[in-house]
């Protein structure tokens, strides 16, 4: 842990994957006072009348990172990734002076996994951009994106000296855990040398939080780093345990997002994008405008019903904001500035890519290309298939997948597992070469061992996302049993309703679905899901216990 050993002298070849012992869940968002009160009502109901209080902290707009200390020494630093698997960025995080390599104090825990955000303080970000400008280099658009790029540098020497810092906001594991509240734990973290937010406050009611929202919105502009809202968390750790989590969010915390920044621009034209399910989405092309630290020229119009609701026309002056601070969208039209030559936005009668037939969802809002051979859909489906949360094929990026489709190498998912037959042709492609092809083949081979849940999430079955795929794979255990399941049997799975069940049956009974599953199985793809380990000992082992109703002798938590 010597200070002179913070910066490695040699670059690393790549980032290893790290599986989080406790998943790094997202936090549910809310945007108004009414939603805050609804959250508070759910908390009150879940705790059955117990008194509770909240810790409130600015929501730091950085990169989520987990730091693991063993016997006081920093062992692993990892990105959040998909919440279950992240990247090992230990070498880069060691260069951040704010992060202790060795915890201080006598009462440090045997194991500490602390979570927080790596941020680029505004002062240091501006200085670094000024330096780049003086050197004739392109400046970074905003601190958050620049922080992400910095942490993924293969050479730690490029990270050192940029002024990045760390702010803790939570924890994964603490062994032994000697705190009963979040407040106590963060006092301990501060004593152990972990950087914590100095802006944290404890409040006794949701009313107190709502009263102070305008004050917090004003104060955030003076903070040393960018924030985009507030995080509310229950202070008592046992009350958090009592409320638990959904598959995506903890029930004991929520993020309140401040009103999104808006800007005015002129709509010049509308493009049409075709998604992996054939959805045709109108995308606005506007005059470039600065919004939340980035230059925005494109914005989502979502669907054609939304176009009608907005009454937007080509040539209009429009108000743009970033939905959730990420996706630019048009929210309104400045009608009084409409030019005389403004043109209406027409709904396409043919697919803009393959010129195939289109139709609107029955009872829905989306216009879809119904040609299963549409090349735009094929590209999007294949890009989704190789993604990190699906089959996770290293080396198969978006540009390469698009190229392989255009060259006629890929027609469905199973074709990835026959690319080895075209080795020389792949090596000859622009920006490829033997090393890239070897890496691609290794990634393809590793993907064969992904569990059934990943394969189901990758197959692009309508309405089946990662959470549903996990439930289906765990319930049925194998592809064979899932394919044989009726709609009635599928609805026995928690979270699967009639519409989703019908979609699953339709996929597996379709000619295309049968063919691709058969080809994937013939290619050696794993078609099973390992059962989760169960506790095999104890007086209740092997028994199913159902508790319902109310008990006069104890509350919900007990």
Coordinates of C-alpha atoms in Angstrom, one line a residue:
X1 CA 0.0 0.0 0.0
X2 CA 3.0 2.3 -0.4
X3 CA 2.0 5.7 -2.0
X4 CA 4.8 5.2 -4.5
X5 CA 3.1 2.1 -5.8
X6 CA -0.2 3.7 -6.8
X7 CA 0.6 3.9 -10.5
X8 CA 1.5 0.8 -12.4
X9 CA 4.4 1.2 -14.9
X10 CA 2.9 -1.1 -17.5
X11 CA -0.5 -1.1 -19.3
X12 CA -2.8 -4.0 -18.9
X13 CA -4.0 -6.1 -21.8
X14 CA -7.7 -6.0 -21.0
X15 CA -10.3 -6.0 -18.2
X16 CA -11.2 -9.2 -16.4
X17 CA -14.8 -9.7 -15.3
X18 CA -15.8 -9.6 -11.6
X19 CA -19.0 -11.2 -10.2
X20 CA -20.5 -9.1 -7.5
X21 CA -21.1 -11.1 -4.3
X22 CA -24.2 -8.9 -3.7
X23 CA -25.8 -7.5 -6.9
X24 CA -25.4 -3.8 -7.5
X25 CA -29.1 -2.9 -8.1
X26 CA -30.3 0.2 -9.8
X27 CA -32.4 2.8 -7.8
X28 CA -35.9 3.5 -8.9
X29 CA -36.5 7.1 -10.1
X30 CA -39.2 9.7 -9.3
X31 CA -39.7 13.1 -10.7
X32 CA -42.4 14.9 -8.6
X33 CA -43.7 15.3 -5.1
X34 CA -46.7 13.1 -5.7
X35 CA -44.4 10.1 -6.5
X36 CA -42.3 10.8 -3.5
X37 CA -45.4 10.6 -1.3
X38 CA -46.4 7.4 -3.0
X39 CA -43.0 5.9 -2.2
X40 CA -43.3 7.0 1.4
X41 CA -46.7 5.5 1.7
X42 CA -45.3 2.1 0.5
X43 CA -42.5 2.3 3.0
X44 CA -44.9 3.1 5.9
X45 CA -47.2 0.2 4.8
X46 CA -44.3 -2.2 4.5
X47 CA -43.0 -1.4 8.0
X48 CA -46.4 -1.9 9.5
X49 CA -46.5 1.3 11.6
X50 CA -42.9 1.3 12.8
X51 CA -41.2 4.7 13.1
X52 CA -38.6 5.4 10.5
X53 CA -36.4 8.2 9.2
X54 CA -34.5 8.9 5.9
X55 CA -31.0 9.7 5.0
X56 CA -30.9 12.2 2.1
X57 CA -27.9 12.7 -0.1
X58 CA -27.2 14.4 -3.4
X59 CA -27.3 11.9 -6.3
X60 CA -23.7 12.1 -7.6
X61 CA -23.6 11.9 -11.5
X62 CA -20.5 9.7 -11.9
X63 CA -19.5 6.1 -12.5
X64 CA -20.7 3.4 -10.0
X65 CA -17.8 1.5 -8.6
X66 CA -17.4 -1.2 -5.9
X67 CA -14.2 -1.3 -3.7
X68 CA -13.4 -4.5 -1.7
X69 CA -11.0 -4.4 1.2
X70 CA -9.7 -7.6 2.9
X71 CA -8.0 -7.2 6.2
X72 CA -7.9 -3.5 5.6
X73 CA -6.1 -3.6 2.2
X74 CA -7.7 -2.7 -1.1
X75 CA -8.0 -5.9 -3.1
X76 CA -10.5 -5.3 -6.0
X77 CA -12.2 -2.3 -7.6
X78 CA -14.9 -3.1 -10.1
X79 CA -17.5 -1.3 -12.2
X80 CA -21.2 -1.9 -11.7
X81 CA -21.5 -3.5 -15.2
X82 CA -24.9 -5.1 -15.5
X83 CA -25.3 -5.2 -11.7
X84 CA -24.1 -8.8 -11.5
X85 CA -20.9 -8.8 -13.5
X86 CA -18.6 -5.8 -13.8
X87 CA -15.0 -5.1 -15.0
X88 CA -11.9 -5.2 -12.7
X89 CA -10.5 -1.7 -12.8
X90 CA -8.3 -2.1 -9.7
X91 CA -5.1 -0.8 -11.5
X92 CA -6.8 2.4 -12.5
X93 CA -8.6 3.0 -9.2
X94 CA -5.4 2.7 -7.3
X95 CA -4.2 5.9 -9.0
X96 CA -7.0 7.9 -7.3
X97 CA -5.5 9.6 -4.3
X98 CA -8.8 10.0 -2.5
X99 CA -9.2 6.2 -2.2
X100 CA -7.2 4.6 0.6
X101 CA -5.1 1.6 -0.3
X102 CA -5.1 0.7 3.4
X103 CA -8.0 1.4 5.9
X104 CA -7.1 3.4 9.0
X105 CA -8.2 2.8 12.6
X106 CA -8.2 -0.2 14.9
X107 CA -11.8 -1.5 14.4
X108 CA -11.6 -2.0 10.6
X109 CA -13.7 -5.0 9.5
X110 CA -12.3 -8.3 8.2
X111 CA -14.2 -7.7 4.9
X112 CA -15.5 -4.4 3.5
X113 CA -17.2 -3.9 0.2
X114 CA -18.0 -0.2 -0.1
X115 CA -19.9 1.3 -3.1
X116 CA -19.9 4.8 -4.5
X117 CA -19.3 7.0 -7.5
X118 CA -16.1 7.9 -9.2
X119 CA -16.5 11.5 -10.3
X120 CA -14.5 14.2 -12.1
X121 CA -14.8 17.4 -10.0
X122 CA -15.8 20.4 -12.2
X123 CA -12.6 22.3 -11.4
X124 CA -10.3 19.6 -12.4
X125 CA -12.4 18.7 -15.5
X126 CA -12.2 22.2 -16.8
X127 CA -8.5 22.4 -16.2
X128 CA -7.9 19.1 -18.1
X129 CA -10.1 20.3 -21.0
X130 CA -8.1 23.6 -21.1
X131 CA -4.9 21.5 -21.3
X132 CA -6.2 19.4 -24.1
X133 CA -7.4 22.5 -26.0
X134 CA -3.9 24.1 -25.6
X135 CA -2.4 20.9 -27.1
X136 CA -4.8 20.9 -30.0
X137 CA -6.7 17.9 -28.8
X138 CA -10.5 17.5 -28.9
X139 CA -12.1 18.4 -25.5
X140 CA -14.3 16.1 -23.5
X141 CA -18.1 16.8 -23.7
X142 CA -19.0 16.3 -20.0
X143 CA -17.4 14.9 -16.8
X144 CA -19.5 11.7 -16.5
X145 CA -18.7 10.4 -20.0
X146 CA -15.1 11.4 -19.6
X147 CA -14.9 9.6 -16.3
X148 CA -16.2 6.4 -17.9
X149 CA -13.6 6.6 -20.7
X150 CA -10.9 7.4 -18.2
X151 CA -11.6 4.4 -16.0
X152 CA -11.5 2.1 -19.1
X153 CA -8.0 3.2 -20.1
X154 CA -5.6 0.2 -20.4
X155 CA -2.7 2.3 -19.2
X156 CA -3.1 3.5 -15.5
X157 CA -0.6 6.3 -16.2
X158 CA -3.4 8.0 -18.3
X159 CA -5.7 8.0 -15.3
X160 CA -3.3 9.4 -12.7
X161 CA -3.2 13.1 -12.4
X162 CA -6.6 13.8 -13.9
X163 CA -8.1 14.6 -10.5
X164 CA -10.8 12.0 -10.4
X165 CA -12.2 11.3 -6.9
X166 CA -14.5 8.8 -5.1
X167 CA -17.6 9.4 -3.0
X168 CA -19.1 6.5 -1.1
X169 CA -22.9 6.1 -1.0
X170 CA -23.5 2.4 0.0
X171 CA -22.1 -1.0 0.8
X172 CA -22.3 -4.6 -0.4
X173 CA -20.8 -6.6 2.4
X174 CA -19.3 -5.6 5.8
X175 CA -18.1 -8.5 7.9
X176 CA -18.5 -8.0 10.8
X177 CA -21.2 -5.3 10.5
X178 CA -21.3 -3.4 13.8
X179 CA -23.7 -0.6 12.7
X180 CA -27.5 -0.5 13.2
X181 CA -28.0 2.5 10.9
X182 CA -26.7 4.0 7.7
X183 CA -25.6 7.0 9.7
X184 CA -23.5 4.9 12.1
X185 CA -21.9 2.9 9.2
X186 CA -20.9 6.1 7.3
X187 CA -19.4 7.5 10.5
X188 CA -17.3 4.3 10.6
X189 CA -16.4 4.6 6.9
X190 CA -15.2 8.1 7.4
X191 CA -13.1 7.0 10.3
X192 CA -11.6 4.2 8.2
X193 CA -10.5 6.8 5.6
X194 CA -13.2 6.2 3.0
X195 CA -14.4 9.5 1.3
X196 CA -18.0 10.1 2.1
X197 CA -20.4 12.9 1.1
X198 CA -20.4 15.9 3.5
X199 CA -23.9 16.9 2.3
X200 CA -25.8 13.9 3.8
X201 CA -28.6 14.8 6.2
X202 CA -31.1 12.8 8.3
X203 CA -34.8 13.8 8.2
X204 CA -37.8 12.5 10.1
X205 CA -40.5 12.8 7.5
X206 CA -41.2 13.1 3.8
X207 CA -42.8 16.5 4.4
X208 CA -39.4 17.8 5.5
X209 CA -37.8 16.5 2.3
X210 CA -40.4 18.0 0.0
X211 CA -40.2 21.4 1.8
X212 CA -36.4 21.5 1.1
X213 CA -36.5 20.4 -2.5
X214 CA -36.1 24.0 -3.9
X215 CA -33.2 24.6 -1.5
X216 CA -31.4 21.4 -2.7
X217 CA -32.0 22.3 -6.3
X218 CA -30.4 25.6 -5.8
X219 CA -27.5 24.3 -3.7
X220 CA -26.5 21.6 -6.3
X221 CA -25.2 24.2 -8.7
X222 CA -22.5 25.1 -6.1
X223 CA -21.3 21.6 -5.4
X224 CA -17.8 20.6 -6.6
X225 CA -19.1 17.9 -8.8
X226 CA -22.2 17.3 -11.0
X227 CA -25.4 15.9 -9.3
X228 CA -28.8 15.3 -10.9
X229 CA -31.1 14.7 -8.0
X230 CA -31.4 13.4 -4.4
X231 CA -31.3 9.8 -3.0
X232 CA -33.6 9.0 -0.1
X233 CA -32.7 5.9 1.9
X234 CA -34.1 4.4 5.1
X235 CA -31.6 5.0 7.9
X236 CA -32.2 1.7 9.9
X237 CA -30.5 -1.2 8.3
X238 CA -33.0 -3.8 9.7
X239 CA -35.9 -1.9 8.2
X240 CA -34.1 -2.1 4.8
X241 CA -33.9 -5.9 5.3
X242 CA -37.6 -6.0 6.2
X243 CA -38.6 -4.2 2.9
X244 CA -36.2 -6.1 0.7
X245 CA -35.9 -5.6 -3.0
X246 CA -37.6 -6.3 -6.3
X247 CA -35.5 -8.0 -9.1
X248 CA -34.3 -4.5 -10.1
X249 CA -34.7 -2.0 -7.3
X250 CA -34.4 -1.9 -3.5
X251 CA -37.8 -1.0 -1.9
X252 CA -36.1 1.1 0.8
X253 CA -34.7 3.8 -1.3
X254 CA -35.6 6.0 -4.3
X255 CA -33.9 8.8 -6.4
X256 CA -35.7 12.1 -6.9
X257 CA -34.5 13.6 -10.1
X258 CA -34.4 17.4 -10.5
X259 CA -36.2 18.9 -13.5
X260 CA -34.4 18.2 -16.7
X261 CA -32.5 21.0 -18.5
X262 CA -34.3 22.2 -21.6
X263 CA -33.1 23.9 -24.8
X264 CA -34.6 25.3 -28.0
X265 CA -33.8 24.1 -31.4
X266 CA -35.2 23.8 -35.0
X267 CA -36.4 20.4 -36.4
X268 CA -34.9 20.0 -39.9
X269 CA -35.9 16.5 -40.8
X270 CA -37.1 13.1 -39.5
X271 CA -35.3 9.8 -39.9
X272 CA -36.8 6.4 -39.3
X273 CA -35.0 3.7 -37.3
X274 CA -36.0 0.0 -37.4
X275 CA -35.5 -2.0 -34.2
X276 CA -34.9 -5.7 -33.5
X277 CA -38.7 -6.3 -33.3
X278 CA -39.4 -4.3 -36.4
X279 CA -40.5 -1.2 -34.5
X280 CA -40.2 1.9 -36.7
X281 CA -39.2 4.9 -34.5
X282 CA -39.2 8.5 -35.8
X283 CA -36.0 10.3 -34.9
X284 CA -35.7 14.1 -35.1
X285 CA -32.7 15.7 -36.7
X286 CA -32.2 19.3 -35.4
X287 CA -29.8 22.2 -35.3
X288 CA -27.1 21.3 -32.8
X289 CA -27.7 22.6 -29.3
X290 CA -26.0 22.3 -25.9
X291 CA -27.9 20.3 -23.4
X292 CA -26.7 18.9 -20.0
X293 CA -23.1 19.1 -21.1
X294 CA -23.4 17.5 -24.5
X295 CA -24.1 18.6 -28.0
X296 CA -27.5 17.3 -29.1
X297 CA -28.5 17.0 -32.7
X298 CA -30.9 14.0 -32.6
X299 CA -33.9 13.4 -30.4
X300 CA -36.5 10.7 -30.0
X301 CA -40.1 11.2 -31.1
X302 CA -40.9 7.8 -29.6
X303 CA -43.8 6.8 -31.9
X304 CA -46.2 8.4 -34.4
X305 CA -49.0 8.8 -31.9
X306 CA -46.6 11.0 -29.9
X307 CA -45.9 13.0 -33.1
X308 CA -49.7 13.6 -33.4
X309 CA -50.0 14.6 -29.7
X310 CA -47.1 17.1 -30.0
X311 CA -48.5 18.5 -33.3
X312 CA -44.8 18.8 -34.4
X313 CA -43.9 19.6 -38.0
X314 CA -40.6 19.8 -40.0
X315 CA -39.3 23.3 -39.6
X316 CA -40.8 23.8 -36.2
X317 CA -38.9 25.4 -33.3
X318 CA -39.0 22.7 -30.6
X319 CA -38.2 22.4 -26.9
X320 CA -35.8 19.5 -26.2
X321 CA -34.8 17.9 -22.9
X322 CA -32.9 14.8 -21.8
X323 CA -35.3 12.1 -20.4
X324 CA -33.7 10.8 -17.2
X325 CA -30.7 13.0 -18.1
X326 CA -29.8 10.5 -20.9
X327 CA -32.0 10.3 -23.9
X328 CA -32.9 13.6 -25.7
X329 CA -36.6 14.0 -26.5
X330 CA -38.8 16.7 -27.9
X331 CA -41.4 17.7 -25.3
X332 CA -43.2 20.6 -26.9
X333 CA -43.5 22.9 -29.9
X334 CA -43.1 26.7 -30.0
X335 CA -46.1 27.1 -32.3
X336 CA -45.8 30.9 -32.6
X337 CA -42.4 30.4 -34.3
X338 CA -43.8 28.0 -36.9
X339 CA -42.6 29.0 -40.4
X340 CA -45.1 29.1 -43.3
X341 CA -43.4 26.3 -45.2
X342 CA -43.5 23.8 -42.2
X343 CA -44.2 20.3 -43.5
X344 CA -46.2 17.5 -41.7
X345 CA -44.4 14.4 -40.6
X346 CA -45.8 11.5 -42.6
X347 CA -46.1 7.9 -41.3
X348 CA -44.2 5.5 -43.6
X349 CA -46.4 3.1 -45.6
X350 CA -43.4 0.8 -46.3
X351 CA -40.4 -0.2 -44.2
X352 CA -37.7 2.6 -44.7
X353 CA -35.0 -0.1 -45.0
X354 CA -36.4 -3.2 -46.8
X355 CA -39.6 -1.6 -48.3
X356 CA -41.6 -4.4 -46.8
X357 CA -45.1 -4.2 -45.4
X358 CA -45.8 -2.3 -42.1
X359 CA -48.7 -2.5 -39.7
X360 CA -49.7 -1.0 -36.4
X361 CA -49.8 -3.0 -33.2
X362 CA -53.4 -4.1 -32.4
X363 CA -54.4 -1.8 -29.6
X364 CA -50.9 -0.4 -29.4
X365 CA -49.0 2.7 -30.6
X366 CA -46.1 1.2 -32.5
X367 CA -45.7 0.8 -36.3
X368 CA -43.8 -2.3 -37.2
X369 CA -42.1 -3.8 -40.3
X370 CA -43.5 -7.3 -40.5
X371 CA -40.9 -8.6 -43.0
X372 CA -38.9 -11.2 -40.9
X373 CA -36.0 -10.9 -43.5
X374 CA -35.6 -7.2 -43.0
X375 CA -31.9 -6.5 -42.8
X376 CA -32.3 -3.7 -40.3
X377 CA -34.1 -6.0 -37.9
X378 CA -31.5 -8.7 -38.4
X379 CA -28.6 -6.4 -37.5
X380 CA -30.4 -5.2 -34.3
X381 CA -31.3 -8.7 -33.3
X382 CA -27.7 -10.0 -33.8
X383 CA -26.2 -7.0 -31.9
X384 CA -28.6 -7.7 -29.1
X385 CA -27.7 -11.4 -29.1
X386 CA -23.9 -10.8 -28.6
X387 CA -24.5 -8.2 -25.9
X388 CA -23.0 -8.4 -22.4
X389 CA -26.3 -9.2 -20.7
X390 CA -27.0 -11.9 -23.3
X391 CA -24.4 -14.2 -24.8
X392 CA -21.6 -11.8 -24.0
X393 CA -19.4 -12.5 -27.1
X394 CA -16.2 -10.5 -26.8
X395 CA -14.9 -9.0 -30.0
X396 CA -18.4 -8.9 -31.7
X397 CA -19.1 -5.2 -31.6
X398 CA -21.8 -3.3 -33.4
X399 CA -19.7 -2.3 -36.4
X400 CA -18.4 -5.9 -37.0
X401 CA -21.9 -7.4 -36.7
X402 CA -23.2 -4.9 -39.3
X403 CA -20.3 -5.6 -41.6
X404 CA -20.9 -9.4 -41.3
X405 CA -24.6 -9.0 -42.1
X406 CA -23.8 -6.9 -45.2
X407 CA -21.2 -9.4 -46.3
X408 CA -23.7 -12.2 -46.1
X409 CA -21.8 -14.0 -43.3
X410 CA -24.7 -13.8 -40.8
X411 CA -28.4 -14.7 -41.4
X412 CA -29.4 -15.8 -37.9
X413 CA -28.0 -16.3 -34.4
X414 CA -26.5 -19.7 -35.1
X415 CA -24.3 -18.4 -37.9
X416 CA -21.9 -17.0 -35.2
X417 CA -21.0 -20.6 -34.4
X418 CA -20.0 -21.3 -38.0
X419 CA -17.8 -18.3 -38.6
X420 CA -14.7 -20.4 -38.0
X421 CA -15.2 -21.9 -41.4
X422 CA -14.6 -18.4 -42.9
X423 CA -11.4 -17.6 -41.0
X424 CA -9.4 -16.3 -43.9
X425 CA -12.3 -14.1 -45.1
X426 CA -12.7 -12.6 -41.7
X427 CA -8.9 -11.8 -41.4
X428 CA -9.1 -10.0 -44.7
X429 CA -11.8 -7.6 -43.5
X430 CA -10.9 -4.0 -42.8
X431 CA -9.9 -3.3 -39.2
X432 CA -9.7 -7.0 -38.5
X433 CA -6.6 -9.2 -38.7
X434 CA -5.5 -12.5 -37.1
X435 CA -5.4 -11.4 -33.5
X436 CA -8.9 -9.8 -33.7
X437 CA -10.3 -13.0 -35.3
X438 CA -8.7 -15.2 -32.7
X439 CA -10.2 -13.1 -29.9
X440 CA -13.6 -13.2 -31.6
X441 CA -13.5 -17.0 -31.9
X442 CA -12.5 -17.4 -28.3
X443 CA -15.5 -15.2 -27.3
X444 CA -17.8 -17.2 -29.4
X445 CA -16.5 -20.5 -27.9
X446 CA -16.9 -19.1 -24.3
X447 CA -20.5 -18.1 -25.1
X448 CA -21.5 -21.7 -25.6
X449 CA -21.4 -22.2 -21.8
X450 CA -23.8 -19.4 -21.0
X451 CA -26.7 -20.6 -18.9
X452 CA -30.2 -21.0 -20.4
X453 CA -31.3 -17.7 -18.9
X454 CA -28.8 -15.7 -21.0
X455 CA -29.8 -17.6 -24.2
X456 CA -33.5 -16.9 -23.6
X457 CA -32.7 -13.2 -23.1
X458 CA -30.7 -13.2 -26.3
X459 CA -33.3 -14.9 -28.5
X460 CA -35.3 -11.7 -28.9
X461 CA -38.6 -13.3 -27.8
X462 CA -41.1 -10.5 -27.6
X463 CA -41.7 -9.4 -24.0
X464 CA -38.9 -11.6 -22.6
X465 CA -36.3 -9.6 -20.9
X466 CA -33.4 -10.6 -18.6
X467 CA -35.6 -10.9 -15.4
X468 CA -38.3 -13.0 -17.2
X469 CA -35.6 -15.2 -18.8
X470 CA -34.1 -15.9 -15.4
X471 CA -37.5 -16.9 -14.0
X472 CA -38.3 -19.2 -17.0
X473 CA -34.9 -20.9 -16.9
X474 CA -35.0 -21.5 -13.2
X475 CA -38.5 -22.9 -13.3
X476 CA -38.1 -25.2 -16.3
X477 CA -34.4 -26.0 -16.1
X478 CA -34.0 -26.9 -19.8
X479 CA -34.9 -25.7 -23.2
X480 CA -36.7 -29.0 -23.9
X481 CA -39.1 -28.6 -21.0
X482 CA -39.7 -24.9 -21.8
X483 CA -40.5 -25.7 -25.5
X484 CA -43.0 -28.4 -24.4
X485 CA -44.8 -26.1 -21.9
X486 CA -48.3 -25.0 -22.7
X487 CA -49.6 -21.4 -22.2
X488 CA -51.3 -22.6 -19.0
X489 CA -48.1 -24.1 -17.6
X490 CA -46.2 -21.0 -18.5
X491 CA -48.6 -18.8 -16.5
X492 CA -47.8 -20.8 -13.4
X493 CA -44.4 -19.0 -13.4
X494 CA -44.4 -16.0 -11.2
X495 CA -44.6 -12.9 -13.3
X496 CA -45.7 -14.6 -16.6
X497 CA -49.2 -13.5 -17.7
X498 CA -51.3 -14.7 -20.7
X499 CA -49.9 -12.2 -23.2
X500 CA -46.3 -13.2 -22.3
X501 CA -47.1 -16.9 -22.3
X502 CA -48.7 -16.6 -25.8
X503 CA -45.6 -14.8 -27.1
X504 CA -43.3 -17.5 -25.8
X505 CA -45.4 -20.4 -27.3
X506 CA -45.7 -18.5 -30.6
X507 CA -41.9 -18.1 -30.8
X508 CA -41.1 -21.7 -30.2
X509 CA -43.8 -23.0 -32.5
X510 CA -42.9 -20.7 -35.3
X511 CA -40.8 -22.1 -38.2
X512 CA -38.1 -19.5 -37.6
X513 CA -38.0 -20.2 -33.8
X514 CA -37.8 -24.0 -34.3
X515 CA -35.0 -23.6 -36.9
X516 CA -32.8 -21.3 -34.9
X517 CA -33.1 -23.3 -31.6
X518 CA -32.3 -26.5 -33.5
X519 CA -29.3 -24.9 -35.1
X520 CA -28.0 -23.5 -31.9
X521 CA -28.3 -26.9 -30.1
X522 CA -26.5 -28.5 -33.0
X523 CA -23.7 -25.9 -32.6
X524 CA -23.1 -27.1 -29.0
X525 CA -24.9 -24.3 -27.2
X526 CA -25.8 -25.0 -23.5
X527 CA -29.6 -25.5 -23.2
X528 CA -29.9 -25.9 -19.5
X529 CA -29.9 -23.9 -16.3
X530 CA -28.0 -25.0 -13.2
X531 CA -30.2 -25.1 -10.2
X532 CA -29.4 -22.5 -7.5
X533 CA -27.9 -24.0 -4.4
X534 CA -30.2 -24.6 -1.6
X535 CA -29.5 -24.9 2.1
X536 CA -29.7 -28.7 2.8
X537 CA -29.6 -28.7 6.6
X538 CA -31.9 -27.5 9.3
X539 CA -35.3 -28.4 10.7
X540 CA -37.2 -26.9 7.7
X541 CA -35.0 -28.5 5.0
X542 CA -37.1 -30.1 2.3
X543 CA -40.4 -28.6 3.6
X544 CA -42.6 -25.9 2.1
X545 CA -44.0 -23.5 4.8
X546 CA -46.7 -21.0 4.0
X547 CA -47.6 -18.2 6.5
X548 CA -50.6 -16.1 5.7
X549 CA -53.1 -13.8 7.5
X550 CA -52.2 -11.8 10.6
X551 CA -50.9 -12.9 14.0
X552 CA -51.9 -11.2 17.2
X553 CA -48.6 -11.9 18.9
X554 CA -46.2 -10.3 16.5
X555 CA -45.9 -7.8 13.6
X556 CA -45.0 -8.3 10.0
X557 CA -41.2 -8.0 10.5
X558 CA -41.0 -10.7 13.2

